[in-house]
Structures are given as structure tokens and as C-alpha cells.
Coordinates of C-alpha atoms and ligand atoms in Angstrom, one line a residue:
X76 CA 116.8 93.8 135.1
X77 CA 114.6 90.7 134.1
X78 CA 115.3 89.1 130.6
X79 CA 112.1 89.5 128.8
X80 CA 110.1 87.4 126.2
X81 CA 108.4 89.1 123.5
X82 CA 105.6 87.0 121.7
X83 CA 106.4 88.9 117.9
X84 CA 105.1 85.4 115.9
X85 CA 101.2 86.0 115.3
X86 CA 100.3 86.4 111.7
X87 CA 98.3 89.4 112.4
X88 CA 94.8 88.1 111.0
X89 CA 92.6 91.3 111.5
X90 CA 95.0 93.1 110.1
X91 CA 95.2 91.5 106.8
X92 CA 95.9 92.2 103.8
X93 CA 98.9 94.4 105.1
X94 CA 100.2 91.7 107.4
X95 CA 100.4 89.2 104.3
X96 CA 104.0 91.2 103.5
X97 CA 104.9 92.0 107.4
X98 CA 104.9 91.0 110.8
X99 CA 102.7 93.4 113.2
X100 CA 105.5 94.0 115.3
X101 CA 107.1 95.9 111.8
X102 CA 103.6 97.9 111.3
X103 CA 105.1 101.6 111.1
X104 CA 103.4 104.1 114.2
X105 CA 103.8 107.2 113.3
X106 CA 106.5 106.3 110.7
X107 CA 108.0 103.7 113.0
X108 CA 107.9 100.4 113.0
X109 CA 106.1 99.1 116.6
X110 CA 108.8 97.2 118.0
X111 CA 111.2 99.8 118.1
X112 CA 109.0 101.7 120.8
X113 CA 108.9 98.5 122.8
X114 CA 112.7 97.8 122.4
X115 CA 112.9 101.4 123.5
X116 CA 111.2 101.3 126.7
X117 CA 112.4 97.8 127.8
X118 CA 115.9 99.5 127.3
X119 CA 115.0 102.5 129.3
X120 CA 114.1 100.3 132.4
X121 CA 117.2 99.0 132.2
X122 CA 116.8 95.3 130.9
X123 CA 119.4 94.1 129.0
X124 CA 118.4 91.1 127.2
X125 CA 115.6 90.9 125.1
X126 CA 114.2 86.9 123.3
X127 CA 112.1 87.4 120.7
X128 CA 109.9 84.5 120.0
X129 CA 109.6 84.6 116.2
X130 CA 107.5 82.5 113.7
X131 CA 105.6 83.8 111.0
X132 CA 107.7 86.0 108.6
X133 CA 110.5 85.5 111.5
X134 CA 113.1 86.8 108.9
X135 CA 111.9 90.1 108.2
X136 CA 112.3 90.9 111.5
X137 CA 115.6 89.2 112.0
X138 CA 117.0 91.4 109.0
X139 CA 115.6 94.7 110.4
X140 CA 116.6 94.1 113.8
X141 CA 120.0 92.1 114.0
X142 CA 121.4 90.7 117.3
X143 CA 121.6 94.6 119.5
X144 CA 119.3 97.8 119.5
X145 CA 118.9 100.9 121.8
X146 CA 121.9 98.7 123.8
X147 CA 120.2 95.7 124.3
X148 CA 121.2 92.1 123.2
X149 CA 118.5 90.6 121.1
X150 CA 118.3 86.8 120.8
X151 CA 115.8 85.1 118.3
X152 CA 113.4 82.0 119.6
X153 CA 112.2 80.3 116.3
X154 CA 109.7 78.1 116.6
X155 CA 109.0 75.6 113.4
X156 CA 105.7 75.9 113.9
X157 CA 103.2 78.5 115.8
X158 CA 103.1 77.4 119.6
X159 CA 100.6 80.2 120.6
X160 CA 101.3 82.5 123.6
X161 CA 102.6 79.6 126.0
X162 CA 104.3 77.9 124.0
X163 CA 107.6 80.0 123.3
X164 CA 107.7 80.3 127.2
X165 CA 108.2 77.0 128.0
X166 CA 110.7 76.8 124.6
X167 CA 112.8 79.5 126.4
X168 CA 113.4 77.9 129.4
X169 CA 116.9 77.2 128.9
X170 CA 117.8 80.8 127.9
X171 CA 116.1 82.3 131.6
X172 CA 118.9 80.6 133.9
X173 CA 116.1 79.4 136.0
X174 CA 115.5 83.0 137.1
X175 CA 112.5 85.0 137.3
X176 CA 111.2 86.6 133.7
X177 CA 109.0 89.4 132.1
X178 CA 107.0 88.1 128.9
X179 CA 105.4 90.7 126.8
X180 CA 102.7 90.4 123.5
X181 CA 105.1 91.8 120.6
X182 CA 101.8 94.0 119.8
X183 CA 101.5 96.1 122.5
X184 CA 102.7 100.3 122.4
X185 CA 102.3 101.1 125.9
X186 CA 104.4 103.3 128.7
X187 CA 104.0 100.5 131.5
X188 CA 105.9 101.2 134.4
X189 CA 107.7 97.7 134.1
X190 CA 109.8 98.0 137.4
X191 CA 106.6 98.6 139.1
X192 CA 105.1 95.6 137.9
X193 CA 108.2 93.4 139.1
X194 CA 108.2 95.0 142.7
X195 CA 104.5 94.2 143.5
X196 CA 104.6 90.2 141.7
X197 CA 107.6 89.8 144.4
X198 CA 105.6 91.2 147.5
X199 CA 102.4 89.2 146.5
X200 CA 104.9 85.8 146.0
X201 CA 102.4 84.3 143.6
X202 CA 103.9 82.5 140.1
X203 CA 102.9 84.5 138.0
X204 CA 101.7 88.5 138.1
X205 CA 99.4 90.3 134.7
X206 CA 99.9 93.5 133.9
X207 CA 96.2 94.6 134.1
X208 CA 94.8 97.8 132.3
X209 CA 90.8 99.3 132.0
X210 CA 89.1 99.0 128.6
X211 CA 85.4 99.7 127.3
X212 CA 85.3 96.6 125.6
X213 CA 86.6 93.8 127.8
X214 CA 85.4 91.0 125.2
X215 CA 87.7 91.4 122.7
X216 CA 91.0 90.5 125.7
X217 CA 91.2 88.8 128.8
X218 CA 88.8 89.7 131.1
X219 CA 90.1 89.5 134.9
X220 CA 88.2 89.6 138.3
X221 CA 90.3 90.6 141.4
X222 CA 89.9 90.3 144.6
X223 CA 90.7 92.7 147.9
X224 CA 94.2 91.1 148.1
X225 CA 95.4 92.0 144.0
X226 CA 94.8 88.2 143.2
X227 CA 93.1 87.1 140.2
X228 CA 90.1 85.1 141.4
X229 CA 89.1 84.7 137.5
X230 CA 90.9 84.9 134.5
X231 CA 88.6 84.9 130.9
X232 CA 89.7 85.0 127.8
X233 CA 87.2 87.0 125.3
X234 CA 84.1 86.8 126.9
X235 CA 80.7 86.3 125.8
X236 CA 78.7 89.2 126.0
X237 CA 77.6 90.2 129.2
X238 CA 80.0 87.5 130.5
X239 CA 82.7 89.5 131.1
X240 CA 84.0 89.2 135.0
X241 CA 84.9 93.3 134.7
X242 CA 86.8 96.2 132.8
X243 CA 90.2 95.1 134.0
X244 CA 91.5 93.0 131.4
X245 CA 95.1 91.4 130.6
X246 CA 97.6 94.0 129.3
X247 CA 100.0 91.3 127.9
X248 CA 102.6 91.8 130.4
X249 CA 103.3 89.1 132.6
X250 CA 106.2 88.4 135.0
X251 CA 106.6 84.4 135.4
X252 CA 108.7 82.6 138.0
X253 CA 110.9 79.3 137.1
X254 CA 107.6 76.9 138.4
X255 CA 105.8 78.5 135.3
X256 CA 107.4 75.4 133.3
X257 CA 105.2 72.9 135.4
X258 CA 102.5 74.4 134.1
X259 CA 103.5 73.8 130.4
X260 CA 103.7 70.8 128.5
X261 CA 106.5 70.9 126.0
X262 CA 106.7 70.4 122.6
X263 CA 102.8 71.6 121.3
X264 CA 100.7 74.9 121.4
X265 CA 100.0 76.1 124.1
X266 CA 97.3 79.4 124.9
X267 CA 98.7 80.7 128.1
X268 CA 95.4 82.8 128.6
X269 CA 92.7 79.9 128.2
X270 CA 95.3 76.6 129.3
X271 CA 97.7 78.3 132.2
X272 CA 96.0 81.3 133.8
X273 CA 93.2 80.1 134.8
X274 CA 94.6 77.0 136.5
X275 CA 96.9 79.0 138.2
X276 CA 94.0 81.5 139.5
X277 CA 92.4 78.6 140.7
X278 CA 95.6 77.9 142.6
X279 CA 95.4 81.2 144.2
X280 CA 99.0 81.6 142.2
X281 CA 97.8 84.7 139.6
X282 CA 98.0 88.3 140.8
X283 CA 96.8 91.2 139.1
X284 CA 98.5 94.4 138.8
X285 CA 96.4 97.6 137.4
X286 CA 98.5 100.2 135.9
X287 CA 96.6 103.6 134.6
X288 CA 99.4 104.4 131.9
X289 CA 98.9 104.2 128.3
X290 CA 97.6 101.4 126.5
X291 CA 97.0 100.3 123.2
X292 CA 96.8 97.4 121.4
X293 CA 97.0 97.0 117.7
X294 CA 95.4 94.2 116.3
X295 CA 92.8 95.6 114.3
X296 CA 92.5 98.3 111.8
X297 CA 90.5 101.0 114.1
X298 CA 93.4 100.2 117.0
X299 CA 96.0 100.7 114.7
X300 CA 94.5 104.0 113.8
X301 CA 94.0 105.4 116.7
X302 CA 97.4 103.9 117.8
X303 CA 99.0 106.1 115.3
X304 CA 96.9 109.0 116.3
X305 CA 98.0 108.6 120.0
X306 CA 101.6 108.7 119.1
X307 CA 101.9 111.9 116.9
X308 CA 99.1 113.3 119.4
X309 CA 101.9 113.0 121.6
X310 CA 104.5 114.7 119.2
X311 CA 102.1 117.6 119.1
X312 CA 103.1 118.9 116.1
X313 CA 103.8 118.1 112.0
X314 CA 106.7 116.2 112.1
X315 CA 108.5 116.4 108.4
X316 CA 111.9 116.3 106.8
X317 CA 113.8 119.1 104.4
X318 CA 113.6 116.3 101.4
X319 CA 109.1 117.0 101.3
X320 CA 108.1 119.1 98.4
X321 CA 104.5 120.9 99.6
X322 CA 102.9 123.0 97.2
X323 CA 103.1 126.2 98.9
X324 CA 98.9 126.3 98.6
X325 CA 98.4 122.8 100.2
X326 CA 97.3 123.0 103.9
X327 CA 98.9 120.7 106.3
X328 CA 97.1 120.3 109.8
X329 CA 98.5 118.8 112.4
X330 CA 99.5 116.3 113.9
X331 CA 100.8 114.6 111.3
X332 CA 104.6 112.6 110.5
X333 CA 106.2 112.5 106.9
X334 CA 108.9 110.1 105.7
X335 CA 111.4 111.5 103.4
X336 CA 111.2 112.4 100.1
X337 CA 107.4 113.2 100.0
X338 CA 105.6 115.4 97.6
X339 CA 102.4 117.1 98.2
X340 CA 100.3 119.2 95.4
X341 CA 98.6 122.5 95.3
X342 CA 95.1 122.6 97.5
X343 CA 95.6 119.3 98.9
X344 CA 94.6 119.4 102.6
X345 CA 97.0 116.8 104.8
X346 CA 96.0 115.9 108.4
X347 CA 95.0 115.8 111.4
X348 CA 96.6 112.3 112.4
X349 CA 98.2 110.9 108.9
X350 CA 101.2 109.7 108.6
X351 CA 102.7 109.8 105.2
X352 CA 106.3 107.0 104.8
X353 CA 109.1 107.6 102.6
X354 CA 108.3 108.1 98.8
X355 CA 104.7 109.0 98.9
X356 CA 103.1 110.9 96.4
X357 CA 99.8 113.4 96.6
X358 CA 98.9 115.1 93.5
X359 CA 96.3 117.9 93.3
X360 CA 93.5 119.0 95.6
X361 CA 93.5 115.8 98.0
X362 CA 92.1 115.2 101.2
X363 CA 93.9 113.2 103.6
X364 CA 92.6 112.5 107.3
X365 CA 93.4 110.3 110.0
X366 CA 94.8 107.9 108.1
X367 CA 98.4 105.6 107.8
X368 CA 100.1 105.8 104.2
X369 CA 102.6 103.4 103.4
X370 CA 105.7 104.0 101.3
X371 CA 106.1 104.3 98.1
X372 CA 102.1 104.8 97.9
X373 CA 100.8 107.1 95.1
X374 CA 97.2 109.2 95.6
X375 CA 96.4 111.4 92.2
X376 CA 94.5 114.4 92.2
X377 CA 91.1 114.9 94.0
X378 CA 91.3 111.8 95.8
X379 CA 90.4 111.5 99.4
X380 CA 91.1 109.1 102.6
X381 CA 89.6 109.3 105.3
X382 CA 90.2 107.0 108.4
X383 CA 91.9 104.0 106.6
X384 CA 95.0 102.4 105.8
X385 CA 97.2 102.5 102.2
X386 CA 99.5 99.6 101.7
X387 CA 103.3 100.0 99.9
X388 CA 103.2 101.1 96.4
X389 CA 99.6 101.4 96.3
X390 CA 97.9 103.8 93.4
X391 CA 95.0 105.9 93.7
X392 CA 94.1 107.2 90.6
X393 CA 92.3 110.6 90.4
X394 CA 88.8 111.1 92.1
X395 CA 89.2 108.0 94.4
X396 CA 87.6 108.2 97.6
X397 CA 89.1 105.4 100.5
X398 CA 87.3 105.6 103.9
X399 CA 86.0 103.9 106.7
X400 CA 88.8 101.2 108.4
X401 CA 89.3 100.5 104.6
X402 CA 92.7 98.7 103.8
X403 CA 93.9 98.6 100.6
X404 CA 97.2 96.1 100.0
X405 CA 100.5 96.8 99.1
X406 CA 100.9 97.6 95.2
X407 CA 96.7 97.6 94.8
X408 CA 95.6 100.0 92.1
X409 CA 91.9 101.9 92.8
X410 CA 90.9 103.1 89.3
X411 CA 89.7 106.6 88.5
X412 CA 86.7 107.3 90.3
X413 CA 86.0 104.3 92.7
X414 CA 84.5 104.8 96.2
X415 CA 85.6 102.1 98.7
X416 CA 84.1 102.5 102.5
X417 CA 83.2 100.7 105.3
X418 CA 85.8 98.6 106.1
X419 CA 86.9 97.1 102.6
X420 CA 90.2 95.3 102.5
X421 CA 92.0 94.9 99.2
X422 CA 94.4 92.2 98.5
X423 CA 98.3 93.0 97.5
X424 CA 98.3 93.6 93.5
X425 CA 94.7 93.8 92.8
X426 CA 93.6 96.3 90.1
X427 CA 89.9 97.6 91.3
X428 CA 87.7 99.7 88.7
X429 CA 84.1 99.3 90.6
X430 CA 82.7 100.9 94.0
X431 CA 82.7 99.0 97.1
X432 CA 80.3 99.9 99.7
X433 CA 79.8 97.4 102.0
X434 CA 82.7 95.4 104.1
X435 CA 84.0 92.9 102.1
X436 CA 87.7 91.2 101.6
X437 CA 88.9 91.2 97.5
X438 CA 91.2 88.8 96.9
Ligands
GDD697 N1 105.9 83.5 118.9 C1 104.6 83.4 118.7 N2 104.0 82.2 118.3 N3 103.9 84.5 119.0 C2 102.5 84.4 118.9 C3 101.9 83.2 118.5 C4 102.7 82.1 118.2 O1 102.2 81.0 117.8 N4 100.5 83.5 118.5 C5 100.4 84.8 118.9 N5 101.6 85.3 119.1 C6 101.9 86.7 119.6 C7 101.2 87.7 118.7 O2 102.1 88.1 117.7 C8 100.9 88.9 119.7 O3 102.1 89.7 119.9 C9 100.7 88.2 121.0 O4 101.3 86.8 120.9 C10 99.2 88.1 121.4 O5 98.5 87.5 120.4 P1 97.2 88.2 119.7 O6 96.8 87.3 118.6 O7 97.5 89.6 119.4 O8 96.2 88.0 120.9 P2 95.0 89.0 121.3 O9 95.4 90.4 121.1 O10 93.8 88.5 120.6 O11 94.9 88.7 122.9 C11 96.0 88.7 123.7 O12 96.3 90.1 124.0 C12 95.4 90.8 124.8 C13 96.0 92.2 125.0 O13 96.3 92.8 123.9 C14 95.6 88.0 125.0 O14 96.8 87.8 125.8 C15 94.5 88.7 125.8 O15 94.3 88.1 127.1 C16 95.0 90.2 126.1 O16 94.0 90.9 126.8
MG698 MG1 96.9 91.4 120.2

């Protein structure tokens, strides 16, 4: 099977503040970090050798992953500074043996069929073949038009609205032949998707395959929501360990994932679609609903939260209320009482006594 490149160096911006302490690729999916789902099912189609491009917060990853997982080889591409999403291809030319390569956005949790993808690029010959899947809102990707023959006559990234060419956009898979290179100038930053495909469509060299498998990117809070739903949707049931203490009056509906080591007090009501990590701690008469929880995260009694995100370590004192694509940052405290909705985001550390009702970033 091909050696694939995984593009795992973005800082994550929309999903800040919890990307300040961790690379997307290490955002937990139903009590999982993401790139152990991809490392899963580029192992299960049988490729053997896995480059991950690395930049920002490179280490973490290095330390979590090492050099093998799920029996593949992993080898690290560090850049010293970020050369975008064409960049690290042209970087990695020496480790592809001047054979034929899959490339793959680190942020992607998706059930591709990947062999699929390489058999049609080689009967359509072209340089270079994207993955192409169907989404509401093409403005936010790669928008694609393509003709009768699976080429890609047009290839735009994020569109202005109303200028999107369709619904088919760029999945983030891509299978590359050698003569990708010319298309590359070494040694700067380089956005495949705005400098290389588009050339190459005009060169009658880009095909597009559409796959109707699952598909989700998770680049901003509501994705990684319903990301996170969609995987323990798939579990189909409440997924938790002997070492969780419920109150034997809480109610727990699921779906819904716990970590180890979890305790839950009397008349809370857990689920559907949270995921509570290791260490989390729920006092009294909580609400908790479709949300992520971080480890180590502490809610006290009568607190609710509802659709949003809790970083590591963070405290919610009692009668807090967190909704809305609301993220609140590792080891943030939310005094007794405070409402925060519509999309807040809370910095790392911050202590917060007042209400916040309208979307705004604390620092
Ligand atoms: N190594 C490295 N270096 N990786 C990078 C860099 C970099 O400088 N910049 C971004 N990446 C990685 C990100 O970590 C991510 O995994 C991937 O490249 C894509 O970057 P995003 O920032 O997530 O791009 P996007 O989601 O806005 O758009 C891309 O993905 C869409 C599908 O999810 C584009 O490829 C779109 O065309 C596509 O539709
Ligand atoms: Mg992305």
C-alpha cells in the first residue's frame, strides 16, 4: 500500500483556546484522541508507512505516538516553520522513493474507502486525484466542479457566497504522482488548494473522486461536536468503565463514553452525546448534554452544559450554566452562578465571576 502524508501541523485557530495546549490531531473523539482513528484505518487498508508532517506543538504528538502504532511505522516531517498544505509534500520527497503517494489533512475522521480512491486516480492517469465528498456548506472547503469524465474542471478554495462551482468539495485526501514536485517550489509555504490544484485543473491533470462514506471535519467547535456525537452514535450505547462512581439516582442517557475514574452525583442527568475523560467530576443535580468534557474537569452542583466544550482541569462552580459552542480553556474557573452562551471562549487559567451572553473571546 501507498506511504501516506498526513498534514497534523495547523494550529487549530477556530478551535482556540483548547488548541493553545494541543495539536487538533490530539483532540479526544469520543474519549480518543483523532489521530488514532486515522492511524487506525490507514492500517486496516493495509499501508504500512505513515509521515506525519509536524509543526506546531510537533512534540506532543511525537511523545504520544512514538515511531509504530496499530503496526505501522511512523516517521516525523518537522518543518521549522509552517509551510501550509503543499509545502511538507514537496519536503517529503525524498522519503516517497519517487513512487506514487496518498496525502491526507491530519483533521479528518472519516471511513474513506482509500484503496478505492487509488484504483480510479490510476485508470484516469491524471497527477493528481481528490477525494471529493457532498456538503451543505461548500464555502467553508474546496469547492470542485467536475466534469462527465471525473476531471476537475475547477478547483475553489472557500468560495464567496453564491460562488461556489457545487456541493462536491475536497475531502482532504489526495493521491499525488512523483511529477507533483514540478508543481512545487521548495523551500517556502505553499497552499496546495489555492497555488497547485487549480493549475493542475487547468492542465486537465486533477480528477475527482466522490465517495458517499462518512465525513467529518473538525475544525470548528460545532464540527467537533457533532464529530463526537457521530462516533458514540456509532457505539450505540453508554460506554463506561468499573472505576465511575454514579449516584445510583443520576440518570445517564445514551450515547455517551466515560474515561476512568469518574464520579457522578445524585439527580444529575448525563447525556445524550457527552463524553466525560478520565478524572471528571459532577456533583449534585447537573445537566450535561451533547457536550465534550476534558480530564480532570470539575462541574459542582446544579450546573448545566449544554452543547459546548470543557477544557482540562476546568471548575464550574455550583449553578453555572455553559451553552451554546461555548469553550471554556483548560484550568478556567466559572464562578458560582455565571451564565456563558453563544459561543464564548475562555482562555486557559482565567477566573470568570460575570455572565457572558454574547460571543466573545476572554483572554
Ligand atoms: N504540517 C503542516 N504544516 N500541516 C498544516 C499546515 C502547515 O503549515 N497548515 C495546515 N496544516 C494541516 C492542518 O493541521 C490540517 O490537518 C490540514 O493541514 C488542513 O488545514 P486546515 O487549516 O484544517 O484547512 P481547512 O479545513 O480550512 O481546509 C482544508 O480542508 C478541507 C477539508 O476539510 C482544504 O484542503 C479544503 O480544500 C478542504 O475542503
Ligand atoms: Mg480542516
Amino acid at each position: 500500500m501507498l506511504k501516506t502524508l498526513v498534514l497534523a501541523g495547523g494550529f487549530g485557530t477556530r478551535l482556540r483556546p483548547l488548541s493553545c495546549s494541543r495539536p487538533k490531531t490530539l483532540f479526544p473523539v469520543a474519549n480518543k484522541p483523532l489521530i488514532d482513528y486515522t492511524l487506525e484505518s490507514l492500517s486496516e487498508a493495509g499501508v504500512e508507512t505513515v509521515i506525519l508532517a509536524v509543526y506546531y506543538m510537533a512534540e506532543a504528538l511525537v511523545r504520544y505516538l512514538g515511531p509504530t502504532k496499530n503496526n505501522l511505522g511512523i516517521l516525523y516531517l518537522r518543518e521549522q516553520r509552517p509551510m501550509g498544505t503543499g509545502g511538507p509534500i514537496r519536503l517529503a520527497k525524498d522519503m516517497m522513493n519517487g513512487e506514487k503517494f496518498m496525502v491526507m489533512n491530519g483533521d479528518l475522521l472519516t471511513d474513506f474507502d482509500y484503496k478505492r480512491l487509488i484504483n480510479y486516480h490510476e485508470e484516469k492517469g491524471g497527477i493528481a486525484t481528490v477525494a471529493l465528498t457532498q456538503v451543505e456548506d461548500p464555502y467553508r472547503y474546496g469547492s470542485v466542479e467536475l466534469d462527465w469524465e471525473g476531471r476537475i474542471t475547477r478547483f475553489v478554495e472557500k468560495p464567496e457566497l453564491g460562488k461556489a462551482p457545487s456541493n462536491l468539495i475536497n475531502a482532504g485526501i489526495y493521491i499525488l504522482e512523483p511529477e507533483i514536485y514540478d508543481y512545487i517550489p521548495e523551500g517556502g509555504k505553499v497552499r496546495i488548494e489555492t497555488e497547485v490544484f487549480p493549475k493542475l485543473a487547468e492542465e486537465q491533470q486533477l480528477y475527482g473522486f466522490e465517495s458517499h462514506g462518512f465525513w467529518m471535519d473538525i475544525g470548528e467547535p460545532v464540527d467537533y461536536l457533532n464529530a463526537n456525537a457521530a462516533v458514540l452514535a456509532r457505539q450505540r450505547k453508554v460506554i463506561k468503565p468499573d472505576s465511575i462512581e454514579i449516584d445510583p439516582t443520576a440518570i445517564i442517557n445514551g450515547p455517551c463514553n466515560f474515561g476512568e475514574n469518574i464520579k457522578i452525583g445524585a439527580d444529575s442527568r448525563i447525556g445524550p452525546n457527552v463524553s466525560l475523560a478520565d478524572d471528571v467530576q459532577i456533583g449534585k443535580g447537573c445537566r450535561i448534554e451533547n457536550s465534550i468534557i476534558f480530564a480532570g474537569a470539575v462541574i459542582e452542583d446544579y450546573s448545566s452544559v449544554k452543547n459546548a466544550i470543557l477544557g482540562e482541569n476546568s471548575v464550574l462552580e455550583r449553578w453555572v450554566k455553559v451553552e451554546s459552542g461555548s469553550l471554556i480553556g483548560d484550568f478556567a474557573q466559572i464562578g458560582d452562578g455565571v451564565t456563558i452562551t453563544e459561543g464564548v471562549s475562555i482562555c486557559p487559567s482565567k477566573s470568570i465571576e460575570e455572565s457572558i451572553l454574547k460571543p466573545t473571546q476572554v483572554m
